[in-house]
mmCIF file of C-alpha atoms and ligand atoms in Angstrom:
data_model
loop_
_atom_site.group_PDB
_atom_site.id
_atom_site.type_symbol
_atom_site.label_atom_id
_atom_site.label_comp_id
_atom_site.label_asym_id
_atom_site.label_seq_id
_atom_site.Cartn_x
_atom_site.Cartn_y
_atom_site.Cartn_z
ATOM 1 C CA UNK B 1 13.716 -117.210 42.872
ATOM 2 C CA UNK B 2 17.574 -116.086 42.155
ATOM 3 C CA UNK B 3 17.913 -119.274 40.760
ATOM 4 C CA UNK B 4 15.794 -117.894 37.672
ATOM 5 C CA UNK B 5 18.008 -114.473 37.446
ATOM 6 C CA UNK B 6 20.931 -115.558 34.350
ATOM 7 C CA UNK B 7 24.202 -114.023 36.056
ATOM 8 C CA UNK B 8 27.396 -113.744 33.973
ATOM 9 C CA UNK B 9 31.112 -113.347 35.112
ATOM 10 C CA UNK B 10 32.923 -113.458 31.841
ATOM 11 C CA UNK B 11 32.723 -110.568 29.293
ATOM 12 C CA UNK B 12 32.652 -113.491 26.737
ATOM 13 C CA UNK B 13 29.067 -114.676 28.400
ATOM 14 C CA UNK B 14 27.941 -111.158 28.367
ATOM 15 C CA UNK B 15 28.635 -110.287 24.981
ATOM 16 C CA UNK B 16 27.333 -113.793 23.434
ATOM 17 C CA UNK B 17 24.107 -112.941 25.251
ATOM 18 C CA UNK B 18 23.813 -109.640 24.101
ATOM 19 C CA UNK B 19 24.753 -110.682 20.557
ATOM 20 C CA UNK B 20 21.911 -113.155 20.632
ATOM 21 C CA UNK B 21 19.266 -110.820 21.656
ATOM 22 C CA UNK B 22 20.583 -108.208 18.879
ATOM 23 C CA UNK B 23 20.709 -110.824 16.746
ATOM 24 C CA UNK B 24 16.339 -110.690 17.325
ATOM 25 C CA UNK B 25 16.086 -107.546 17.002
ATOM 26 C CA UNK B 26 16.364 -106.416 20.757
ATOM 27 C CA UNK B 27 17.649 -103.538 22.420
ATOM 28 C CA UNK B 28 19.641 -103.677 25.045
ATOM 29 C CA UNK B 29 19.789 -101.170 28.045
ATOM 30 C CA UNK B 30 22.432 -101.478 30.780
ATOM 31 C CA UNK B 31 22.071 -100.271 34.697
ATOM 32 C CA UNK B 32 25.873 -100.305 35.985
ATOM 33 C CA UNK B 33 25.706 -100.923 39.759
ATOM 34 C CA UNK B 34 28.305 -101.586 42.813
ATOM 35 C CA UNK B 35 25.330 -103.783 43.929
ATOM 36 C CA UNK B 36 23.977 -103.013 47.767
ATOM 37 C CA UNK B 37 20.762 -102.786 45.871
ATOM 38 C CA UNK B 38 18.345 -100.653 47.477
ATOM 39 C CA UNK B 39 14.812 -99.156 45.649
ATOM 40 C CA UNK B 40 16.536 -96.457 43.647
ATOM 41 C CA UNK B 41 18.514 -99.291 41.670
ATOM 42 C CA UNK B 42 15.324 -100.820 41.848
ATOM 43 C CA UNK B 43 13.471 -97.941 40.050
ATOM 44 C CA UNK B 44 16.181 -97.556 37.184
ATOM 45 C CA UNK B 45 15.886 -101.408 36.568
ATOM 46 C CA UNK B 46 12.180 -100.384 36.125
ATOM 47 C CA UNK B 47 13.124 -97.203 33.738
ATOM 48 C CA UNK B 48 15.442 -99.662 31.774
ATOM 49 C CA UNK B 49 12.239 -102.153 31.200
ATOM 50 C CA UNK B 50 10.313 -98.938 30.011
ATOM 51 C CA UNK B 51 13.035 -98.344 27.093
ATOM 52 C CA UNK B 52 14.512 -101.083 26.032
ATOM 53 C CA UNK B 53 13.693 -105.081 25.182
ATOM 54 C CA UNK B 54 16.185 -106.568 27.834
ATOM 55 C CA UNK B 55 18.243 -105.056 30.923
ATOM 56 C CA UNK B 56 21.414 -106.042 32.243
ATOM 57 C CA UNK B 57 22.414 -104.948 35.870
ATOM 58 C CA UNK B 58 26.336 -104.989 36.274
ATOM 59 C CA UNK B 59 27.483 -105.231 39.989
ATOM 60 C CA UNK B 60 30.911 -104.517 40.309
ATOM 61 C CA UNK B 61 32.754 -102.385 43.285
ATOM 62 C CA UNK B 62 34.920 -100.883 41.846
ATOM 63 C CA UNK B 63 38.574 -100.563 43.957
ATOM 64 C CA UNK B 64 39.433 -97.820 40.950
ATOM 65 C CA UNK B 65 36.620 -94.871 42.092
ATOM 66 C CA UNK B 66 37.502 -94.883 45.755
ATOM 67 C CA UNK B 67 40.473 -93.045 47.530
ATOM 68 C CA UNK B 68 43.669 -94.456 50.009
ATOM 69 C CA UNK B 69 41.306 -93.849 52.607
ATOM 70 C CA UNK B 70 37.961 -94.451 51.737
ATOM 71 C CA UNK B 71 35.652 -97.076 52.215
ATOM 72 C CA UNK B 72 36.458 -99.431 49.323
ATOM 73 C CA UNK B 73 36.916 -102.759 51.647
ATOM 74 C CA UNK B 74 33.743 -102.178 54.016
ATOM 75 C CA UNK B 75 31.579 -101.345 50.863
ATOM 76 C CA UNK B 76 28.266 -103.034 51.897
ATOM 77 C CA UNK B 77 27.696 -106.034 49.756
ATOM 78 C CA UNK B 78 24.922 -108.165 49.920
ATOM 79 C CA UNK B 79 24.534 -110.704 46.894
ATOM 80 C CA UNK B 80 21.990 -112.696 47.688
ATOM 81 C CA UNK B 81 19.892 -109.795 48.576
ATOM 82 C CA UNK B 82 20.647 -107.738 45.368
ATOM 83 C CA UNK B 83 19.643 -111.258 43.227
ATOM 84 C CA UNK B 84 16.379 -111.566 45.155
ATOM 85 C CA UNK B 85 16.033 -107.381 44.080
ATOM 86 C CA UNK B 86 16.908 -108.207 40.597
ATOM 87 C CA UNK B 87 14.559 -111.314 39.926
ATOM 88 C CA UNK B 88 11.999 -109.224 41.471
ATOM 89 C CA UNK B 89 12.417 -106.361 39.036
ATOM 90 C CA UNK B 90 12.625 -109.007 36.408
ATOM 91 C CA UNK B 91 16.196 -108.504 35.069
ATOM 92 C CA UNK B 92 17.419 -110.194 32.164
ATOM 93 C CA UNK B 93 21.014 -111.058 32.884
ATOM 94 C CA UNK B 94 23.105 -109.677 36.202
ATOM 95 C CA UNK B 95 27.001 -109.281 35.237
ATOM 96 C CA UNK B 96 28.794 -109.736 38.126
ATOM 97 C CA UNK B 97 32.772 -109.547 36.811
ATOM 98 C CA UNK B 98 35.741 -110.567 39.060
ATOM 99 C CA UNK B 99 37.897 -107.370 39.501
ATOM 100 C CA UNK B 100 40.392 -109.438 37.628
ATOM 101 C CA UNK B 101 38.240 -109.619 34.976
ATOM 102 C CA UNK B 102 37.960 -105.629 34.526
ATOM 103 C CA UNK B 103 41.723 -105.002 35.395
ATOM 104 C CA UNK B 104 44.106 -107.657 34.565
ATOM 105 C CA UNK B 105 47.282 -108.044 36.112
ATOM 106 C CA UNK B 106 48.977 -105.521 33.093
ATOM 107 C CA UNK B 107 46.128 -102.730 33.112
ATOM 108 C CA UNK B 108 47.573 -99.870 31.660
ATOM 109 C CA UNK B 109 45.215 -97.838 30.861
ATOM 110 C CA UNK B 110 42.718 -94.753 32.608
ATOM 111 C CA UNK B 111 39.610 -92.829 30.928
ATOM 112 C CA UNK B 112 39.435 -89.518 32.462
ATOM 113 C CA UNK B 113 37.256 -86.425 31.466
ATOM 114 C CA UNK B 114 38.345 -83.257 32.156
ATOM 115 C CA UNK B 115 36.497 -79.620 33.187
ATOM 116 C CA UNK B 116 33.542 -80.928 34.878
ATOM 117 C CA UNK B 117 35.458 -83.210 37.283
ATOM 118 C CA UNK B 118 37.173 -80.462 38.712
ATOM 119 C CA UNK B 119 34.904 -79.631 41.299
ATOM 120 C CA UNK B 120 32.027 -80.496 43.622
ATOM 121 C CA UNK B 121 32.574 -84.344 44.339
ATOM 122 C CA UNK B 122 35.919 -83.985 42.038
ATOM 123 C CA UNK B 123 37.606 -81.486 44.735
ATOM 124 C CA UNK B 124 36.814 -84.255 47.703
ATOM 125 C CA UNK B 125 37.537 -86.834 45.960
ATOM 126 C CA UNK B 126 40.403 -86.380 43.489
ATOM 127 C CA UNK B 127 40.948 -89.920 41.446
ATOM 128 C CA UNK B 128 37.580 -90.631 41.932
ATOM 129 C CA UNK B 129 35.886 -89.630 38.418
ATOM 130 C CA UNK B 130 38.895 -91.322 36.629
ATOM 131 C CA UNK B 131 37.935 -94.463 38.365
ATOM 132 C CA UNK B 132 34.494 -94.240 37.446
ATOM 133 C CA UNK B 133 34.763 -93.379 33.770
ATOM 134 C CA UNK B 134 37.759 -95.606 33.200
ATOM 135 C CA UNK B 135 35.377 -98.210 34.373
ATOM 136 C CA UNK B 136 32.056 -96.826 32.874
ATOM 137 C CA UNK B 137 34.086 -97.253 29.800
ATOM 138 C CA UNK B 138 35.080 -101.016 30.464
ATOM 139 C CA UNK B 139 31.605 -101.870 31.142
ATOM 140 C CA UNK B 140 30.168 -100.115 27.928
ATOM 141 C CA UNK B 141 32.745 -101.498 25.731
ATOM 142 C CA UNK B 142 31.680 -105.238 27.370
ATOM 143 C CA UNK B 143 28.173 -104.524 26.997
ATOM 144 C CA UNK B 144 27.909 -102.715 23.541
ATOM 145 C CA UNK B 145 24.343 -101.572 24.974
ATOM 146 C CA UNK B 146 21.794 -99.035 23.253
ATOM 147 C CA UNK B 147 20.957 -97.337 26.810
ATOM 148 C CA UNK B 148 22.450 -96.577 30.035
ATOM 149 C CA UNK B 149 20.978 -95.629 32.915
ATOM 150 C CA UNK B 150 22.476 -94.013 35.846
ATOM 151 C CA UNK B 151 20.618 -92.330 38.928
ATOM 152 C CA UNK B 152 20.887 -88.238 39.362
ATOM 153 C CA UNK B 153 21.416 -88.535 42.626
ATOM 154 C CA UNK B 154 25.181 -88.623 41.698
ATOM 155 C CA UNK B 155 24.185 -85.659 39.408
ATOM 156 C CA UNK B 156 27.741 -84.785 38.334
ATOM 157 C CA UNK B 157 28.314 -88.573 37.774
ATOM 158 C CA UNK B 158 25.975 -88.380 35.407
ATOM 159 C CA UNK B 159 26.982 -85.451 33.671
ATOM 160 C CA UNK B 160 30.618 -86.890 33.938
ATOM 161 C CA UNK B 161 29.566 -89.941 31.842
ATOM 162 C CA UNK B 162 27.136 -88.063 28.978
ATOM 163 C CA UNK B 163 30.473 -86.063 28.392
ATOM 164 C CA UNK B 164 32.133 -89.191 28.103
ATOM 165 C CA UNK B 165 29.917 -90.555 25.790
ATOM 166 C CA UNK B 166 29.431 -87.872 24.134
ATOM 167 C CA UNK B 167 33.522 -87.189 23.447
ATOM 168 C CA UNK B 168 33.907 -90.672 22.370
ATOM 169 C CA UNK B 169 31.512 -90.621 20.123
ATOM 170 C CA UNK B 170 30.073 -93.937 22.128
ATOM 171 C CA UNK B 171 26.592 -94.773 20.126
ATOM 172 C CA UNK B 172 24.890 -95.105 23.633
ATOM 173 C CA UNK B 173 21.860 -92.752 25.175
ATOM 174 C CA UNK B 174 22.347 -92.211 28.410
ATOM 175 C CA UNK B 175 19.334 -91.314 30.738
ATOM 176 C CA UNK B 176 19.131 -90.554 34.709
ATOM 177 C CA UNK B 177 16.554 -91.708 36.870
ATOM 178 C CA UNK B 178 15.560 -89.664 39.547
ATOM 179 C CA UNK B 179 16.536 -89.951 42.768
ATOM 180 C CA UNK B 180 14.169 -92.484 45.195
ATOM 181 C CA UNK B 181 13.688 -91.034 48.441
ATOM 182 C CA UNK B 182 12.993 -92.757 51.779
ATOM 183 C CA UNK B 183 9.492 -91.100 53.395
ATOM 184 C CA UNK B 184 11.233 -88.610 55.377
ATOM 185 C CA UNK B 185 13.630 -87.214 52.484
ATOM 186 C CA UNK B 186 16.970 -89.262 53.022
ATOM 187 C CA UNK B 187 17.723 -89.825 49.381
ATOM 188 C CA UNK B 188 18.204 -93.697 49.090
ATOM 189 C CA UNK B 189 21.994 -94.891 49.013
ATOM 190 C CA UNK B 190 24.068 -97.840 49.798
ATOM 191 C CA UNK B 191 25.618 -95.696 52.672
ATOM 192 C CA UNK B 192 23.244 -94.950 54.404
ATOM 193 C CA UNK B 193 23.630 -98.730 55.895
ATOM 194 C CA UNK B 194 25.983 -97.346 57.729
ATOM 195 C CA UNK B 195 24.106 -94.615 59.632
ATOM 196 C CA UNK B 196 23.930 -95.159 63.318
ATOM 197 C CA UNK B 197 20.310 -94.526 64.805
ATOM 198 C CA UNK B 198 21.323 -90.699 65.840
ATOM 199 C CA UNK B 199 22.870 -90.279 62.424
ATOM 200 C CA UNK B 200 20.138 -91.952 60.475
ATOM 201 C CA UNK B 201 18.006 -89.488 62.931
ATOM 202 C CA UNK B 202 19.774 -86.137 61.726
ATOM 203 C CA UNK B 203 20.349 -87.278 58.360
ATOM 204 C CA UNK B 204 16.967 -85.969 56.605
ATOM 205 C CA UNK B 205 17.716 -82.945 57.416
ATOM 206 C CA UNK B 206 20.320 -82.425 54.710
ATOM 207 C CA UNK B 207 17.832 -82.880 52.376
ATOM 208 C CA UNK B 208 15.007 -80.600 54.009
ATOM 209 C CA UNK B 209 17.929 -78.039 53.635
ATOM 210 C CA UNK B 210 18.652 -78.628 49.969
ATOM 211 C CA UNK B 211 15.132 -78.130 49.843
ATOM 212 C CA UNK B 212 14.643 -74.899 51.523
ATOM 213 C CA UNK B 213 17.838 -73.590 49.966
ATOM 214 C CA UNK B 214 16.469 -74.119 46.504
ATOM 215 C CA UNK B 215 13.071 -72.336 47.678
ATOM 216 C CA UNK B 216 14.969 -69.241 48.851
ATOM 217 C CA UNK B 217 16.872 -69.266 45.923
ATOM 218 C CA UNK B 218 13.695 -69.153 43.160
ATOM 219 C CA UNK B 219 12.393 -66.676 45.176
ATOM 220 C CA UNK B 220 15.271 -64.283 44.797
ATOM 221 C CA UNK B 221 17.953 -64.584 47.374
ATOM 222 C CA UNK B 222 20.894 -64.399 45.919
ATOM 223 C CA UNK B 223 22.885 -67.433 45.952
ATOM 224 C CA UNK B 224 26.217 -66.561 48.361
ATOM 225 C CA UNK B 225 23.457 -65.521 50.531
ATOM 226 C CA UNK B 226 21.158 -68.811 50.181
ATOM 227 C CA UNK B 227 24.112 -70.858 50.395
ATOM 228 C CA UNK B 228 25.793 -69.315 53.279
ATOM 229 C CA UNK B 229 22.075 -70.007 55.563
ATOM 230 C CA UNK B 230 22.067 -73.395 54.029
ATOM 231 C CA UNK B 231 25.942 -74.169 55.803
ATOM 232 C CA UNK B 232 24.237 -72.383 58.776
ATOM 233 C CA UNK B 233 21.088 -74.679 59.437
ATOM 234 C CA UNK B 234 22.824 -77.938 58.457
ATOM 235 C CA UNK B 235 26.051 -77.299 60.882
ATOM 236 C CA UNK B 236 23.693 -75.888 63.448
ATOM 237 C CA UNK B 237 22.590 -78.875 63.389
ATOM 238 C CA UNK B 238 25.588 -81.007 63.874
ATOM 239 C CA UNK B 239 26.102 -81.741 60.150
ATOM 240 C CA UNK B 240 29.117 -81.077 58.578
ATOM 241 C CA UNK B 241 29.551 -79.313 55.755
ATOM 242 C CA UNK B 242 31.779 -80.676 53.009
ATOM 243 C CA UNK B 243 30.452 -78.473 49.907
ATOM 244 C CA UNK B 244 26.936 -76.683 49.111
ATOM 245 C CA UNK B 245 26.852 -74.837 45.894
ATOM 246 C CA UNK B 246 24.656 -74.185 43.391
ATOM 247 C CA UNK B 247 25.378 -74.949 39.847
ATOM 248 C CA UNK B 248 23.989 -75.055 36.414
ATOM 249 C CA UNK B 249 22.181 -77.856 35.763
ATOM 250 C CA UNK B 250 23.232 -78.273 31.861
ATOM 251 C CA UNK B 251 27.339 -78.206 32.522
ATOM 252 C CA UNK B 252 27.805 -77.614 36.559
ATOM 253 C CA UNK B 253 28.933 -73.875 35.734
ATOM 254 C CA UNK B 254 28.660 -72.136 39.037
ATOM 255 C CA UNK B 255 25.980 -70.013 39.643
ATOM 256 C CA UNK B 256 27.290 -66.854 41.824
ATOM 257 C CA UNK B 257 24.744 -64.521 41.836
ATOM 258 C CA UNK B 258 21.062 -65.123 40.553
ATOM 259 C CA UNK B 259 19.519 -68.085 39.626
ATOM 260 C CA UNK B 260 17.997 -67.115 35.542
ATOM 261 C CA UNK B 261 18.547 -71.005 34.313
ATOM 262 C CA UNK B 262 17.945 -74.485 35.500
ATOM 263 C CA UNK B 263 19.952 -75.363 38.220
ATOM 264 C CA UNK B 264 21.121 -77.626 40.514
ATOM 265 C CA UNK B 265 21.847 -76.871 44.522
ATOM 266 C CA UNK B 266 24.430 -79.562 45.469
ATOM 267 C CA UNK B 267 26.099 -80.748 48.664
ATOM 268 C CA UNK B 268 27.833 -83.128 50.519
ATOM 269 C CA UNK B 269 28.007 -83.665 54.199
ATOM 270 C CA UNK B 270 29.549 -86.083 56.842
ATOM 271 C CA UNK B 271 27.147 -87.597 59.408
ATOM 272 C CA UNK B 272 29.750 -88.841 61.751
ATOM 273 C CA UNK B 273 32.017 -90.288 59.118
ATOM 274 C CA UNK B 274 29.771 -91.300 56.692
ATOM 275 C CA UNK B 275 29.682 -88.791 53.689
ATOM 276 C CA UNK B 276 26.427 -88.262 51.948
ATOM 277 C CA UNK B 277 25.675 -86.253 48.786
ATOM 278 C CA UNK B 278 22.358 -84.844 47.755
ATOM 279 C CA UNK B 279 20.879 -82.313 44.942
ATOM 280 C CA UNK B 280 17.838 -80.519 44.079
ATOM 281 C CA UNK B 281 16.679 -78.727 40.742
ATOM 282 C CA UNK B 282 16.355 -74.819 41.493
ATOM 283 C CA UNK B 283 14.158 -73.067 39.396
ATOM 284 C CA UNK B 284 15.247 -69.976 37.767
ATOM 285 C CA UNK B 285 13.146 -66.668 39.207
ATOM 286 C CA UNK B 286 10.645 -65.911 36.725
ATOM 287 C CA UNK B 287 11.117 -62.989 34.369
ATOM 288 C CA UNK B 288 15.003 -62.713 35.141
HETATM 289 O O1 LIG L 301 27.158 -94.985 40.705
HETATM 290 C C1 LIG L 301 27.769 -96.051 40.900
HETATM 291 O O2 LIG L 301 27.265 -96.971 41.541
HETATM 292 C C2 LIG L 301 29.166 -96.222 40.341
HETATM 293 O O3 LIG L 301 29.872 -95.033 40.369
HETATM 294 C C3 LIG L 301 29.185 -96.833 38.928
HETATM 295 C C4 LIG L 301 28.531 -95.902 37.913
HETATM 296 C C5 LIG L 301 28.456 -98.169 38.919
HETATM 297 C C6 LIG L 301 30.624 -97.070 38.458
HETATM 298 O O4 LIG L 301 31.297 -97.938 39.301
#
């Protein structure tokens, strides 16, 4: 079956495919990836077959997004698993780049957006969004496609990059897909791989929390209040906190009192040491 799935390595092969199929007529929708698959990529494969002729998957872990100490080396990979995904989902080419081939030895240079990286995932994580957009970039600029689709679950990822594209004047639409859960909640990530049973036990929770927080919050609690129970029930039960805020949903303003526009209740949280991050749309109170 993966023997049927084209995969690339060379942006030279990617680009002579992709100028073939414009050459037709085709349009051409890209789902970037650090592979891992899991039924969330799965899903925005699908979305990209809904909008546009032919799909490329890029898997690529990227050393550039992830910190001195983070997980960068024991990033799950599984390539023969995320082929089998792919061929399943009927992907038209997989690029799978060497990290040589995205930074050569004399790599000089980093895409970074400014304002909306400042917080939430930003304040944890400090170099991460440069990483990811200095990359994003790379892989656009290889690609040259129509679409991109990213998943919300990394909601101020995908904010991050529609700035991006949007400041660049990049001729690209970029769409989220939402995020897959597992049956109990868990939203669906690489990481959660990781989770030990108690941990993969617990770990629901965060999102029946995000859940209950946004609840409280469109019926009128105001947010320090709604926020502050949310850090309650999650570290009362043996979750740590790293952030929990609530934010506009257009441009991640925070939201400090009332909730009067579409919003977004965000967190992050270690299991153990394995961070997670969630969100949930709030609804603003009706008639405020
Ligand atoms: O969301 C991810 O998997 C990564 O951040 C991305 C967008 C593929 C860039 O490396």
């Amino acid at each position: 079956m993966a023997a049927k799935l084209p995969i690339v390595r060379t942006t030279g092969e990617l680009r002579s495919t992709v100028q073939r199929w414009r050459g037709r007529g085709l349009t051409v929708a890209l789902v970037p990836t650090m592979g891992s698959l899991h039924d969330g990529h799965v899903s925005l494969v699908q979305l990209a077959r809904k909008r546009a002729k032919r799909t490329v998957v890029s898997i690529f872990v990227n050393p550039t997004q992830f910190g001195p100490n983070e997980d960068f080396s024991a990033y799950p990979r599984d390539e023969q698993g995320d082929w089998l995904k792919l061929a399943g989902a009927r992907t038209d080419l997989v690029y799978m780049p060497a990290v040589s081939e995205i930074y050569p030895d004399d790599f000089s240079t980093r895409v970074e957006v400014i304002g909306l990286t400042s917080g939430l995932e930003g304040a944890s994580r400090p170099r991460h969004f440069a990483g990811v957009t200095t990359v994003v970039t790379k892989l656009f600029l290889q690609c040259l496609p129509d679409i991109a689709i990213f998943g919300e679950k990394d909601y101020q990822q995908l904010l991050v990059i529609r700035q991006l594209v949007k400041d660049l004047d990049m001729p690209i639409e970029v769409l989220g897909g939402p995020t897959m859960r597992e049956p109990d909640g868990l939203a669906m990530s690489s990481r959660n791989a990781y989770l030990d049973p108690a941990a993969r036990a617990l770990a629901p929770r965060f999102h029946a929390v995000l859940d209950e927080v946004s609840r409280d919050l469109s019926q009128g609690r105001p947010v320090h209040e709604a926020t502050y129970l949310g850090r309650d029930w999650l570290e009362g039960a043996g979750i740590k906190v790293d952030y929990l805020e609530v934010r506009d949903a257009a441009n991640l303003t925070p939201v400090t009192e009332h909730v009067t526009a579409p919003s977004r209740v965000l967190g992050a949280v270690y299991l153990g040491h394995i961070r997670l991050i969630d969100n949930v749309a709030v609804e603003p109170i009706p008639g405020r």
